[in-house]
Amino acid sequence: MQGFIDDQQAAIRVANGLIDPYFSRLREALEDGFEDAPVFSGTSVLRQAATAWGTQLKNYGATGTPSASVPNAPTIAEQLKDRELERGDVDAEGLRARSQVGDEVLNLARGGGAKLIVTLELHQGPDGSLRDAKLVSLSGNPAYDAFVLGAVPGSLVKLAPPPPDARGVRPEGIHTLWAVEGRVVYFRKLKDVRGRDSLTMAAMAAAGILAGRFEETTGELEVVDFSNPRFVCQARLLRVY
């Protein structure tokens, strides 16, 4: 019973923000250590696409919308559908079909396919030094599991210790639980597209399936490039004991 209570309290600390900003810096340090991850086996673009669109079909059958969550704003395809239904606009039907393809491509490129997730438990000293790291749950991909666990020690080496009396840091040390999610993304900086790649992008644009995004942090335009998959990892704090 005490263990259950401790677990609930650890989750409440995180949910209510009752912890020191040190834990945000710890998350950033972990994610920095996970950079440049290889593209692991079993994450091919065809398998990712099957997973992404299979999930959308499942959500559509259950909720009437491809997304499991309520979107902040309707997509272009959804707006065109409303226009088509309300006004009987025949031209909108063709535009909607093309925009739906773009929406699905963009979702896949953002990492909407299968994800690899592990649960990581960390034990640190009061000064933040790593004492032990272990995986509580596995992703099913041994290479990914080994990568996450192997990246932890180096991630914490340069992290400054928490301040004295930091919330969430006990005299006996720091005990946390994390979810580490890895996914494949297919974005490439537009400035890096040259030569034959430019022809590929032009063909995609002509087919109506070229999608992209503006990266606000860097001010650069990125385009979808399925020939250059990139694996990214995100850490999410679950418990502070």
mmCIF file of C-alpha atoms in Angstrom:
data_model
loop_
_atom_site.group_PDB
_atom_site.id
_atom_site.type_symbol
_atom_site.label_atom_id
_atom_site.label_comp_id
_atom_site.label_asym_id
_atom_site.label_seq_id
_atom_site.Cartn_x
_atom_site.Cartn_y
_atom_site.Cartn_z
ATOM 1 C CA MET A 1 0.000 0.000 0.000
ATOM 2 C CA GLN A 2 2.799 2.428 0.859
ATOM 3 C CA GLY A 3 4.411 1.811 -2.492
ATOM 4 C CA PHE A 4 1.160 2.684 -4.263
ATOM 5 C CA ILE A 5 0.828 5.892 -2.244
ATOM 6 C CA ASP A 6 4.426 6.874 -2.987
ATOM 7 C CA ASP A 7 3.857 6.260 -6.690
ATOM 8 C CA GLN A 8 0.729 8.434 -6.733
ATOM 9 C CA GLN A 9 2.474 11.239 -4.882
ATOM 10 C CA ALA A 10 5.400 11.045 -7.305
ATOM 11 C CA ALA A 11 3.015 11.471 -10.243
ATOM 12 C CA ILE A 12 1.176 14.359 -8.548
ATOM 13 C CA ARG A 13 4.446 16.241 -8.019
ATOM 14 C CA VAL A 14 5.067 16.183 -11.753
ATOM 15 C CA ALA A 15 1.478 16.907 -12.785
ATOM 16 C CA ASN A 16 1.211 19.914 -10.468
ATOM 17 C CA GLY A 17 4.710 21.251 -11.124
ATOM 18 C CA LEU A 18 5.792 20.756 -7.523
ATOM 19 C CA ILE A 19 9.402 20.198 -8.536
ATOM 20 C CA ASP A 20 12.480 22.310 -9.132
ATOM 21 C CA PRO A 21 13.379 23.662 -12.619
ATOM 22 C CA TYR A 22 16.397 21.362 -12.337
ATOM 23 C CA PHE A 23 14.211 18.573 -13.696
ATOM 24 C CA SER A 24 13.558 20.531 -16.888
ATOM 25 C CA ARG A 25 17.298 20.882 -17.337
ATOM 26 C CA LEU A 26 17.645 17.153 -16.671
ATOM 27 C CA ARG A 27 15.138 16.432 -19.441
ATOM 28 C CA GLU A 28 17.009 18.687 -21.857
ATOM 29 C CA ALA A 29 20.290 16.984 -20.986
ATOM 30 C CA LEU A 30 18.782 13.566 -21.670
ATOM 31 C CA GLU A 31 17.382 14.662 -25.026
ATOM 32 C CA ASP A 32 20.733 16.189 -25.997
ATOM 33 C CA GLY A 33 22.307 12.808 -25.284
ATOM 34 C CA PHE A 34 19.738 11.089 -27.496
ATOM 35 C CA GLU A 35 20.565 13.237 -30.537
ATOM 36 C CA ASP A 36 21.989 11.627 -33.663
ATOM 37 C CA ALA A 37 20.220 8.353 -32.954
ATOM 38 C CA PRO A 38 20.410 5.862 -35.828
ATOM 39 C CA VAL A 39 17.301 4.799 -37.728
ATOM 40 C CA PHE A 40 16.557 1.472 -36.085
ATOM 41 C CA SER A 41 15.440 -1.644 -37.937
ATOM 42 C CA GLY A 42 11.714 -2.189 -38.350
ATOM 43 C CA THR A 43 10.996 1.517 -38.943
ATOM 44 C CA SER A 44 10.870 1.602 -42.741
ATOM 45 C CA VAL A 45 8.728 4.252 -44.407
ATOM 46 C CA LEU A 46 6.210 1.648 -45.621
ATOM 47 C CA ARG A 47 5.758 0.251 -42.142
ATOM 48 C CA GLN A 48 5.485 3.769 -40.699
ATOM 49 C CA ALA A 49 2.868 4.692 -43.274
ATOM 50 C CA ALA A 50 0.836 1.556 -42.567
ATOM 51 C CA THR A 51 0.874 2.340 -38.851
ATOM 52 C CA ALA A 52 0.039 6.032 -39.261
ATOM 53 C CA TRP A 53 -2.865 5.516 -41.632
ATOM 54 C CA GLY A 54 -4.106 2.436 -39.795
ATOM 55 C CA THR A 55 -4.340 4.535 -36.622
ATOM 56 C CA GLN A 56 -6.248 7.253 -38.488
ATOM 57 C CA LEU A 57 -8.754 4.711 -39.818
ATOM 58 C CA LYS A 58 -9.258 3.311 -36.328
ATOM 59 C CA ASN A 59 -9.819 6.774 -34.890
ATOM 60 C CA TYR A 60 -12.191 7.650 -37.707
ATOM 61 C CA GLY A 61 -14.287 4.562 -37.013
ATOM 62 C CA ALA A 62 -14.463 5.372 -33.309
ATOM 63 C CA THR A 63 -14.867 9.153 -33.347
ATOM 64 C CA GLY A 64 -15.647 10.248 -36.900
ATOM 65 C CA THR A 65 -12.345 12.105 -37.134
ATOM 66 C CA PRO A 66 -8.886 10.808 -38.129
ATOM 67 C CA SER A 67 -7.329 12.318 -35.017
ATOM 68 C CA ALA A 68 -7.606 10.819 -31.551
ATOM 69 C CA SER A 69 -7.630 14.324 -30.058
ATOM 70 C CA VAL A 70 -9.677 17.394 -30.853
ATOM 71 C CA PRO A 71 -7.685 19.616 -33.249
ATOM 72 C CA ASN A 72 -7.149 23.278 -32.434
ATOM 73 C CA ALA A 73 -8.216 24.296 -35.930
ATOM 74 C CA PRO A 74 -9.678 22.459 -38.929
ATOM 75 C CA THR A 75 -7.251 21.340 -41.589
ATOM 76 C CA ILE A 76 -7.445 22.684 -45.122
ATOM 77 C CA ALA A 77 -9.053 19.432 -46.216
ATOM 78 C CA GLU A 78 -11.729 19.753 -43.538
ATOM 79 C CA GLN A 79 -12.459 23.350 -44.517
ATOM 80 C CA LEU A 80 -12.803 22.342 -48.158
ATOM 81 C CA LYS A 81 -15.144 19.528 -47.184
ATOM 82 C CA ASP A 82 -17.396 21.987 -45.361
ATOM 83 C CA ARG A 83 -17.348 24.254 -48.402
ATOM 84 C CA GLU A 84 -18.186 21.329 -50.663
ATOM 85 C CA LEU A 85 -21.137 20.266 -48.504
ATOM 86 C CA GLU A 86 -22.515 23.734 -47.819
ATOM 87 C CA ARG A 87 -22.182 25.219 -51.287
ATOM 88 C CA GLY A 88 -22.123 22.169 -53.515
ATOM 89 C CA ASP A 89 -18.753 23.345 -54.784
ATOM 90 C CA VAL A 90 -17.557 20.672 -57.226
ATOM 91 C CA ASP A 91 -14.101 22.227 -57.558
ATOM 92 C CA ALA A 92 -13.607 21.888 -53.815
ATOM 93 C CA GLU A 93 -13.805 18.096 -54.064
ATOM 94 C CA GLY A 94 -10.642 17.833 -56.171
ATOM 95 C CA LEU A 95 -8.804 20.333 -54.017
ATOM 96 C CA ARG A 96 -9.848 18.466 -50.899
ATOM 97 C CA ALA A 97 -8.521 15.159 -52.232
ATOM 98 C CA ARG A 98 -5.137 16.757 -52.935
ATOM 99 C CA SER A 99 -4.994 18.525 -49.569
ATOM 100 C CA GLN A 100 -5.886 15.294 -47.733
ATOM 101 C CA VAL A 101 -2.886 13.623 -49.321
ATOM 102 C CA GLY A 102 -0.745 16.536 -48.159
ATOM 103 C CA ASP A 103 -2.156 16.299 -44.624
ATOM 104 C CA GLU A 104 -1.420 12.577 -44.453
ATOM 105 C CA VAL A 105 2.105 13.031 -45.832
ATOM 106 C CA LEU A 106 2.778 15.780 -43.297
ATOM 107 C CA ASN A 107 1.468 13.649 -40.434
ATOM 108 C CA LEU A 108 3.736 10.776 -41.445
ATOM 109 C CA ALA A 109 6.734 13.085 -41.894
ATOM 110 C CA ARG A 110 6.231 14.513 -38.404
ATOM 111 C CA GLY A 111 6.581 11.063 -36.904
ATOM 112 C CA GLY A 112 3.000 9.873 -37.042
ATOM 113 C CA GLY A 113 3.982 6.249 -37.635
ATOM 114 C CA ALA A 114 5.031 3.573 -35.168
ATOM 115 C CA LYS A 115 6.889 4.776 -32.088
ATOM 116 C CA LEU A 116 9.413 3.064 -29.856
ATOM 117 C CA ILE A 117 8.849 3.786 -26.158
ATOM 118 C CA VAL A 118 10.768 2.709 -23.072
ATOM 119 C CA THR A 119 10.298 3.558 -19.397
ATOM 120 C CA LEU A 120 13.550 4.704 -17.835
ATOM 121 C CA GLU A 121 14.247 4.768 -14.081
ATOM 122 C CA LEU A 122 17.072 6.959 -12.786
ATOM 123 C CA HIS A 123 18.750 7.060 -9.389
ATOM 124 C CA GLN A 124 21.048 10.029 -8.758
ATOM 125 C CA GLY A 125 22.938 11.387 -5.825
ATOM 126 C CA PRO A 126 21.853 14.680 -4.189
ATOM 127 C CA ASP A 127 24.459 16.396 -6.379
ATOM 128 C CA GLY A 128 22.896 14.935 -9.555
ATOM 129 C CA SER A 129 25.598 12.333 -10.157
ATOM 130 C CA LEU A 130 24.269 9.148 -11.733
ATOM 131 C CA ARG A 131 24.111 6.126 -9.448
ATOM 132 C CA ASP A 132 21.981 3.762 -11.506
ATOM 133 C CA ALA A 133 19.856 3.683 -14.647
ATOM 134 C CA LYS A 134 17.598 0.869 -15.771
ATOM 135 C CA LEU A 135 14.746 0.224 -18.167
ATOM 136 C CA VAL A 136 11.501 -0.667 -16.417
ATOM 137 C CA SER A 137 9.660 -1.427 -19.663
ATOM 138 C CA LEU A 138 11.089 -2.191 -23.108
ATOM 139 C CA SER A 139 10.155 -1.039 -26.602
ATOM 140 C CA GLY A 140 10.433 -4.417 -28.303
ATOM 141 C CA ASN A 141 13.438 -3.196 -30.280
ATOM 142 C CA PRO A 142 16.644 -4.288 -28.458
ATOM 143 C CA ALA A 143 18.835 -1.879 -30.426
ATOM 144 C CA TYR A 144 16.709 1.106 -29.396
ATOM 145 C CA ASP A 145 16.585 -0.044 -25.777
ATOM 146 C CA ALA A 146 20.380 -0.379 -25.666
ATOM 147 C CA PHE A 147 20.809 3.047 -27.298
ATOM 148 C CA VAL A 148 18.645 4.819 -24.700
ATOM 149 C CA LEU A 149 20.287 3.140 -21.737
ATOM 150 C CA GLY A 150 23.779 3.648 -23.131
ATOM 151 C CA ALA A 151 23.204 7.367 -23.748
ATOM 152 C CA VAL A 152 22.218 8.194 -20.166
ATOM 153 C CA PRO A 153 25.646 8.375 -18.444
ATOM 154 C CA GLY A 154 27.123 10.739 -21.011
ATOM 155 C CA SER A 155 23.986 12.893 -20.978
ATOM 156 C CA LEU A 156 24.369 13.794 -17.303
ATOM 157 C CA VAL A 157 28.111 14.449 -17.207
ATOM 158 C CA LYS A 158 27.899 18.182 -17.973
ATOM 159 C CA LEU A 159 24.629 18.817 -16.121
ATOM 160 C CA ALA A 160 25.052 21.257 -13.227
ATOM 161 C CA PRO A 161 23.958 19.948 -9.807
ATOM 162 C CA PRO A 162 20.552 20.959 -8.437
ATOM 163 C CA PRO A 163 20.443 23.925 -6.069
ATOM 164 C CA PRO A 164 20.356 23.324 -2.293
ATOM 165 C CA ASP A 165 16.913 22.371 -0.960
ATOM 166 C CA ALA A 166 15.546 21.918 -4.498
ATOM 167 C CA ARG A 167 12.015 20.541 -4.542
ATOM 168 C CA GLY A 168 12.087 16.890 -5.553
ATOM 169 C CA VAL A 169 15.662 16.337 -4.356
ATOM 170 C CA ARG A 170 15.958 14.339 -1.141
ATOM 171 C CA PRO A 171 18.987 14.089 1.139
ATOM 172 C CA GLU A 172 19.377 10.463 0.043
ATOM 173 C CA GLY A 173 19.274 11.396 -3.613
ATOM 174 C CA ILE A 174 17.006 11.800 -6.676
ATOM 175 C CA HIS A 175 14.680 9.073 -7.926
ATOM 176 C CA THR A 176 12.779 9.674 -11.188
ATOM 177 C CA LEU A 177 10.827 7.768 -13.824
ATOM 178 C CA TRP A 178 10.772 8.780 -17.496
ATOM 179 C CA ALA A 179 9.130 7.759 -20.753
ATOM 180 C CA VAL A 180 11.518 7.995 -23.712
ATOM 181 C CA GLU A 181 9.739 8.008 -27.071
ATOM 182 C CA GLY A 182 11.577 7.556 -30.353
ATOM 183 C CA ARG A 183 10.092 8.127 -33.779
ATOM 184 C CA VAL A 184 11.181 8.546 -37.382
ATOM 185 C CA VAL A 185 10.717 11.958 -39.026
ATOM 186 C CA TYR A 186 11.202 12.802 -42.681
ATOM 187 C CA PHE A 187 12.025 16.493 -42.800
ATOM 188 C CA ARG A 188 14.980 18.124 -44.481
ATOM 189 C CA LYS A 189 16.099 21.750 -44.615
ATOM 190 C CA LEU A 190 15.149 23.259 -47.962
ATOM 191 C CA LYS A 191 18.588 24.852 -48.306
ATOM 192 C CA ASP A 192 20.122 21.342 -48.293
ATOM 193 C CA VAL A 193 18.062 20.266 -51.333
ATOM 194 C CA ARG A 194 20.197 20.525 -54.460
ATOM 195 C CA GLY A 195 20.845 18.760 -57.770
ATOM 196 C CA ARG A 196 18.831 15.619 -58.342
ATOM 197 C CA ASP A 197 16.958 16.159 -55.091
ATOM 198 C CA SER A 198 15.549 19.365 -56.567
ATOM 199 C CA LEU A 199 14.036 17.334 -59.385
ATOM 200 C CA THR A 200 12.460 14.995 -56.853
ATOM 201 C CA MET A 201 10.935 17.910 -54.958
ATOM 202 C CA ALA A 202 9.645 19.406 -58.212
ATOM 203 C CA ALA A 203 7.984 16.100 -59.116
ATOM 204 C CA MET A 204 6.360 15.909 -55.683
ATOM 205 C CA ALA A 205 5.081 19.462 -56.042
ATOM 206 C CA ALA A 206 3.613 18.652 -59.465
ATOM 207 C CA ALA A 207 1.877 15.623 -57.986
ATOM 208 C CA GLY A 208 0.423 17.742 -55.204
ATOM 209 C CA ILE A 209 2.080 15.787 -52.396
ATOM 210 C CA LEU A 210 4.827 18.191 -51.387
ATOM 211 C CA ALA A 211 4.378 19.362 -47.808
ATOM 212 C CA GLY A 212 6.605 21.284 -45.478
ATOM 213 C CA ARG A 213 6.848 23.333 -42.320
ATOM 214 C CA PHE A 214 8.486 26.470 -41.021
ATOM 215 C CA GLU A 215 10.826 25.795 -38.099
ATOM 216 C CA GLU A 216 10.257 28.756 -35.773
ATOM 217 C CA THR A 217 13.321 28.155 -33.615
ATOM 218 C CA THR A 218 15.734 28.307 -36.561
ATOM 219 C CA GLY A 219 13.726 30.358 -39.044
ATOM 220 C CA GLU A 220 14.276 27.745 -41.738
ATOM 221 C CA LEU A 221 11.866 26.070 -44.131
ATOM 222 C CA GLU A 222 11.815 22.276 -44.042
ATOM 223 C CA VAL A 223 10.352 19.947 -46.658
ATOM 224 C CA VAL A 224 9.348 16.318 -46.574
ATOM 225 C CA ASP A 225 12.077 13.993 -47.813
ATOM 226 C CA PHE A 226 11.308 10.291 -47.480
ATOM 227 C CA SER A 227 14.763 9.378 -48.757
ATOM 228 C CA ASN A 228 16.367 10.855 -45.623
ATOM 229 C CA PRO A 229 14.743 9.452 -42.468
ATOM 230 C CA ARG A 230 15.883 10.872 -39.134
ATOM 231 C CA PHE A 231 15.284 9.357 -35.711
ATOM 232 C CA VAL A 232 14.426 11.677 -32.829
ATOM 233 C CA CYS A 233 13.868 10.953 -29.135
ATOM 234 C CA GLN A 234 11.832 12.835 -26.559
ATOM 235 C CA ALA A 235 11.942 12.323 -22.801
ATOM 236 C CA ARG A 236 8.866 12.891 -20.652
ATOM 237 C CA LEU A 237 9.057 13.007 -16.866
ATOM 238 C CA LEU A 238 6.512 10.693 -15.250
ATOM 239 C CA ARG A 239 7.452 10.499 -11.561
ATOM 240 C CA VAL A 240 9.643 12.295 -9.020
ATOM 241 C CA TYR A 241 9.777 10.185 -5.845
#
